[in-house]
Amino acid sequence: MSVIGSAVRRGGLVVGAAVLGFAFAAAGYLWWGTTAAALIAVSGMIGVVMALGWLYRTRRPMPFRGVPLTLGVLAAFVVYIVGVVAARDIAMTLVGVDAEAVVERTWTTQSRGSESHHCTLRRTGGARIPRELATSCEGYGRGDIMPVVLDPRGRFAPVGGPRSDLPAAGESQVVAAAWLVLLVSIAIGSIPRPEPLLPRYGGRSRRT
């Protein structure tokens, strides 16, 4: 196989793994919640880091190869952390509608020394919203009315509103830049080691 063909195959495998892992993590965040998305995202990041390590371990020798490798790993973290949230905000910007909801129940959880505020909601007409708020409920108590963005078909969890405040544009720019850095890192690492030259036998035979 030619050097170009081998590089495309190697890079394509890593890009495919990164895209697939990100797609599963984003889907998990949209449909199954934060816990499922976190598990999938961590698995995806570990897979991408291992794949990048394999690329650079088996690539053609180059000076300072740790620099593009480190940038690729950092970009993968940004893609999986910021990108998953951006996917949710983009989806809610496209399909969500502004509404008001009443806080029904609140609770907090502790994680690594930080406190997260959660709540369930109901519509102002009394109908319960089945999934808890996907964003923070800090500052709101039971009975308070808050602006939210709802999916009319109930596929996605509600988020704090209004829809115009969702930072989808800024998040998209950050994620696009991270994807670009990750792809450049993969491209640099895709160049394979040169195959060892086999000794060539032949030439004139010695007369006896």
CSV table of C-alpha atoms in Angstrom, one decimal:
chain,number,residue,atom,x,y,z
A,1,MET,CA,0.0,0.0,0.0
A,2,SER,CA,1.3,3.5,-0.8
A,3,VAL,CA,2.2,6.0,1.9
A,4,ILE,CA,-0.7,8.2,1.0
A,5,GLY,CA,-3.2,5.3,1.0
A,6,SER,CA,-1.9,4.0,4.4
A,7,ALA,CA,-2.1,7.5,5.9
A,8,VAL,CA,-5.7,8.0,4.7
A,9,ARG,CA,-6.6,4.6,6.1
A,10,ARG,CA,-5.0,5.2,9.5
A,11,GLY,CA,-6.4,8.7,9.8
A,12,GLY,CA,-9.8,7.7,8.7
A,13,LEU,CA,-10.0,5.0,11.4
A,14,VAL,CA,-9.3,7.6,14.1
A,15,VAL,CA,-11.6,10.2,12.7
A,16,GLY,CA,-14.4,7.6,12.4
A,17,ALA,CA,-13.9,6.6,16.0
A,18,ALA,CA,-14.0,10.2,17.2
A,19,VAL,CA,-17.1,11.1,15.2
A,20,LEU,CA,-18.9,7.9,16.3
A,21,GLY,CA,-18.1,8.4,19.9
A,22,PHE,CA,-19.2,12.1,19.8
A,23,ALA,CA,-22.4,11.2,18.1
A,24,PHE,CA,-23.3,8.6,20.8
A,25,ALA,CA,-22.4,11.0,23.6
A,26,ALA,CA,-24.5,13.8,22.1
A,27,ALA,CA,-27.5,11.4,21.6
A,28,GLY,CA,-27.1,10.2,25.1
A,29,TYR,CA,-27.2,13.7,26.5
A,30,LEU,CA,-30.3,14.6,24.4
A,31,TRP,CA,-32.3,11.4,25.1
A,32,TRP,CA,-31.0,9.7,28.3
A,33,GLY,CA,-29.6,12.5,30.4
A,34,THR,CA,-26.3,13.7,31.9
A,35,THR,CA,-25.2,10.4,33.5
A,36,ALA,CA,-25.5,8.4,30.3
A,37,ALA,CA,-23.8,11.1,28.3
A,38,ALA,CA,-20.9,11.4,30.8
A,39,LEU,CA,-20.3,7.6,30.7
A,40,ILE,CA,-20.3,7.6,26.9
A,41,ALA,CA,-18.2,10.8,26.6
A,42,VAL,CA,-15.6,9.4,29.0
A,43,SER,CA,-15.4,6.1,27.0
A,44,GLY,CA,-15.2,8.1,23.8
A,45,MET,CA,-12.4,10.4,25.0
A,46,ILE,CA,-10.4,7.4,26.3
A,47,GLY,CA,-10.8,5.7,22.9
A,48,VAL,CA,-9.7,8.8,21.0
A,49,VAL,CA,-6.7,9.3,23.3
A,50,MET,CA,-5.6,5.7,22.8
A,51,ALA,CA,-6.1,6.0,19.0
A,52,LEU,CA,-4.0,9.1,18.9
A,53,GLY,CA,-1.3,7.4,20.9
A,54,TRP,CA,-1.3,4.5,18.5
A,55,LEU,CA,-1.0,6.9,15.5
A,56,TYR,CA,2.0,8.7,16.9
A,57,ARG,CA,3.6,5.6,18.2
A,58,THR,CA,3.6,4.1,14.7
A,59,ARG,CA,4.1,7.2,12.6
A,60,ARG,CA,7.2,8.3,10.8
A,61,PRO,CA,9.8,9.7,13.2
A,62,MET,CA,9.5,13.5,13.7
A,63,PRO,CA,10.9,16.0,16.2
A,64,PHE,CA,8.6,17.4,18.9
A,65,ARG,CA,5.8,14.9,18.0
A,66,GLY,CA,4.5,15.4,21.5
A,67,VAL,CA,3.3,18.9,20.7
A,68,PRO,CA,0.6,17.9,18.0
A,69,LEU,CA,-0.3,14.8,20.1
A,70,THR,CA,-0.9,16.9,23.2
A,71,LEU,CA,-2.9,19.5,21.2
A,72,GLY,CA,-5.0,16.7,19.7
A,73,VAL,CA,-5.8,15.2,23.1
A,74,LEU,CA,-6.8,18.6,24.5
A,75,ALA,CA,-9.0,19.3,21.4
A,76,ALA,CA,-10.7,15.9,21.9
A,77,PHE,CA,-11.6,16.9,25.5
A,78,VAL,CA,-13.1,20.2,24.2
A,79,VAL,CA,-15.0,18.3,21.5
A,80,TYR,CA,-16.6,15.9,23.9
A,81,ILE,CA,-17.3,18.2,26.8
A,82,VAL,CA,-18.3,21.5,25.0
A,83,GLY,CA,-19.6,19.7,21.9
A,84,VAL,CA,-22.2,17.6,23.7
A,85,VAL,CA,-23.6,20.7,25.4
A,86,ALA,CA,-23.6,22.6,22.1
A,87,ALA,CA,-25.5,19.8,20.4
A,88,ARG,CA,-28.2,20.1,23.0
A,89,ASP,CA,-28.4,23.9,22.7
A,90,ILE,CA,-28.5,23.7,18.9
A,91,ALA,CA,-31.3,21.1,19.0
A,92,MET,CA,-33.3,23.2,21.4
A,93,THR,CA,-32.7,26.3,19.3
A,94,LEU,CA,-34.1,24.5,16.3
A,95,VAL,CA,-37.1,22.6,17.8
A,96,GLY,CA,-37.7,24.3,21.2
A,97,VAL,CA,-40.3,26.9,22.0
A,98,ASP,CA,-40.3,29.5,24.8
A,99,ALA,CA,-42.6,28.9,27.7
A,100,GLU,CA,-43.0,29.5,31.4
A,101,ALA,CA,-43.0,26.7,33.9
A,102,VAL,CA,-43.5,26.3,37.7
A,103,VAL,CA,-40.9,24.8,39.8
A,104,GLU,CA,-42.4,21.7,41.4
A,105,ARG,CA,-39.5,20.1,43.4
A,106,THR,CA,-35.8,21.1,44.0
A,107,TRP,CA,-32.8,19.2,45.3
A,108,THR,CA,-29.0,19.5,45.2
A,109,THR,CA,-26.2,17.0,44.5
A,110,GLN,CA,-22.5,17.1,45.4
A,111,SER,CA,-19.8,16.2,43.0
A,112,ARG,CA,-16.1,16.8,43.6
A,113,GLY,CA,-16.8,19.7,46.0
A,114,SER,CA,-19.2,21.5,43.8
A,115,GLU,CA,-23.0,21.7,44.3
A,116,SER,CA,-25.5,21.2,41.4
A,117,HIS,CA,-29.1,22.4,41.6
A,118,HIS,CA,-31.8,20.3,40.1
A,119,CYS,CA,-35.6,20.7,39.8
A,120,THR,CA,-38.7,19.2,38.2
A,121,LEU,CA,-41.2,21.4,36.5
A,122,ARG,CA,-44.9,21.7,35.6
A,123,ARG,CA,-46.6,23.9,33.1
A,124,THR,CA,-48.5,26.9,34.4
A,125,GLY,CA,-51.7,25.1,33.5
A,126,GLY,CA,-50.8,22.3,35.9
A,127,ALA,CA,-49.6,19.6,33.5
A,128,ARG,CA,-46.4,18.0,34.7
A,129,ILE,CA,-43.3,18.1,32.5
A,130,PRO,CA,-41.9,14.6,32.6
A,131,ARG,CA,-38.1,15.2,32.6
A,132,GLU,CA,-36.2,17.4,35.0
A,133,LEU,CA,-34.6,20.7,33.9
A,134,ALA,CA,-31.3,20.0,32.0
A,135,THR,CA,-29.7,23.2,33.2
A,136,SER,CA,-29.2,24.6,36.7
A,137,CYS,CA,-32.1,25.6,38.9
A,138,GLU,CA,-29.9,27.7,41.2
A,139,GLY,CA,-31.9,30.6,42.6
A,140,TYR,CA,-35.3,29.1,42.1
A,141,GLY,CA,-37.5,27.5,44.8
A,142,ARG,CA,-40.7,25.5,44.8
A,143,GLY,CA,-43.6,27.5,43.3
A,144,ASP,CA,-41.4,29.9,41.4
A,145,ILE,CA,-42.1,30.6,37.8
A,146,MET,CA,-39.1,30.5,35.4
A,147,PRO,CA,-38.6,30.9,31.6
A,148,VAL,CA,-37.8,27.6,29.9
A,149,VAL,CA,-37.3,26.2,26.4
A,150,LEU,CA,-39.5,23.1,25.8
A,151,ASP,CA,-39.5,20.6,23.0
A,152,PRO,CA,-43.2,20.4,22.0
A,153,ARG,CA,-42.9,16.7,21.2
A,154,GLY,CA,-41.3,15.9,24.6
A,155,ARG,CA,-38.2,14.3,23.1
A,156,PHE,CA,-35.6,16.4,24.9
A,157,ALA,CA,-35.4,17.7,28.5
A,158,PRO,CA,-36.3,21.3,29.0
A,159,VAL,CA,-33.6,23.9,29.5
A,160,GLY,CA,-33.5,27.4,31.0
A,161,GLY,CA,-34.7,30.1,28.7
A,162,PRO,CA,-35.4,32.1,26.8
A,163,ARG,CA,-34.3,30.5,23.6
A,164,SER,CA,-32.5,33.6,22.4
A,165,ASP,CA,-30.1,33.2,25.5
A,166,LEU,CA,-28.9,29.8,24.5
A,167,PRO,CA,-25.2,30.1,23.6
A,168,ALA,CA,-25.4,27.8,20.6
A,169,ALA,CA,-23.5,30.1,18.3
A,170,GLY,CA,-20.5,30.6,20.6
A,171,GLU,CA,-20.3,27.0,21.5
A,172,SER,CA,-20.4,26.0,17.9
A,173,GLN,CA,-17.4,28.2,17.1
A,174,VAL,CA,-15.4,26.7,20.0
A,175,VAL,CA,-16.3,23.1,18.9
A,176,ALA,CA,-15.5,23.8,15.2
A,177,ALA,CA,-12.1,25.1,16.2
A,178,ALA,CA,-11.5,22.1,18.4
A,179,TRP,CA,-12.5,19.7,15.6
A,180,LEU,CA,-10.1,21.5,13.3
A,181,VAL,CA,-7.2,21.1,15.8
A,182,LEU,CA,-8.1,17.4,16.3
A,183,LEU,CA,-8.2,16.8,12.5
A,184,VAL,CA,-4.8,18.5,12.0
A,185,SER,CA,-3.4,16.4,14.8
A,186,ILE,CA,-4.7,13.2,13.3
A,187,ALA,CA,-3.4,14.2,9.8
A,188,ILE,CA,0.1,14.8,11.3
A,189,GLY,CA,0.0,11.5,13.1
A,190,SER,CA,-1.3,9.5,10.1
A,191,ILE,CA,2.0,9.4,8.2
A,192,PRO,CA,3.2,5.8,8.6
A,193,ARG,CA,6.7,4.6,9.3
A,194,PRO,CA,8.5,3.7,6.1
A,195,GLU,CA,8.6,0.0,5.3
A,196,PRO,CA,12.0,-1.6,5.8
A,197,LEU,CA,13.8,-2.2,2.5
A,198,LEU,CA,14.3,-5.9,1.8
A,199,PRO,CA,17.8,-6.9,0.7
A,200,ARG,CA,18.0,-7.5,-3.0
A,201,TYR,CA,19.8,-10.5,-4.2
A,202,GLY,CA,21.1,-10.9,-7.7
A,203,GLY,CA,23.9,-9.8,-10.0
A,204,ARG,CA,26.5,-11.8,-11.8
A,205,SER,CA,27.2,-15.3,-10.7
A,206,ARG,CA,30.8,-16.2,-9.9
A,207,ARG,CA,32.2,-18.6,-12.5
A,208,THR,CA,33.9,-21.7,-11.2
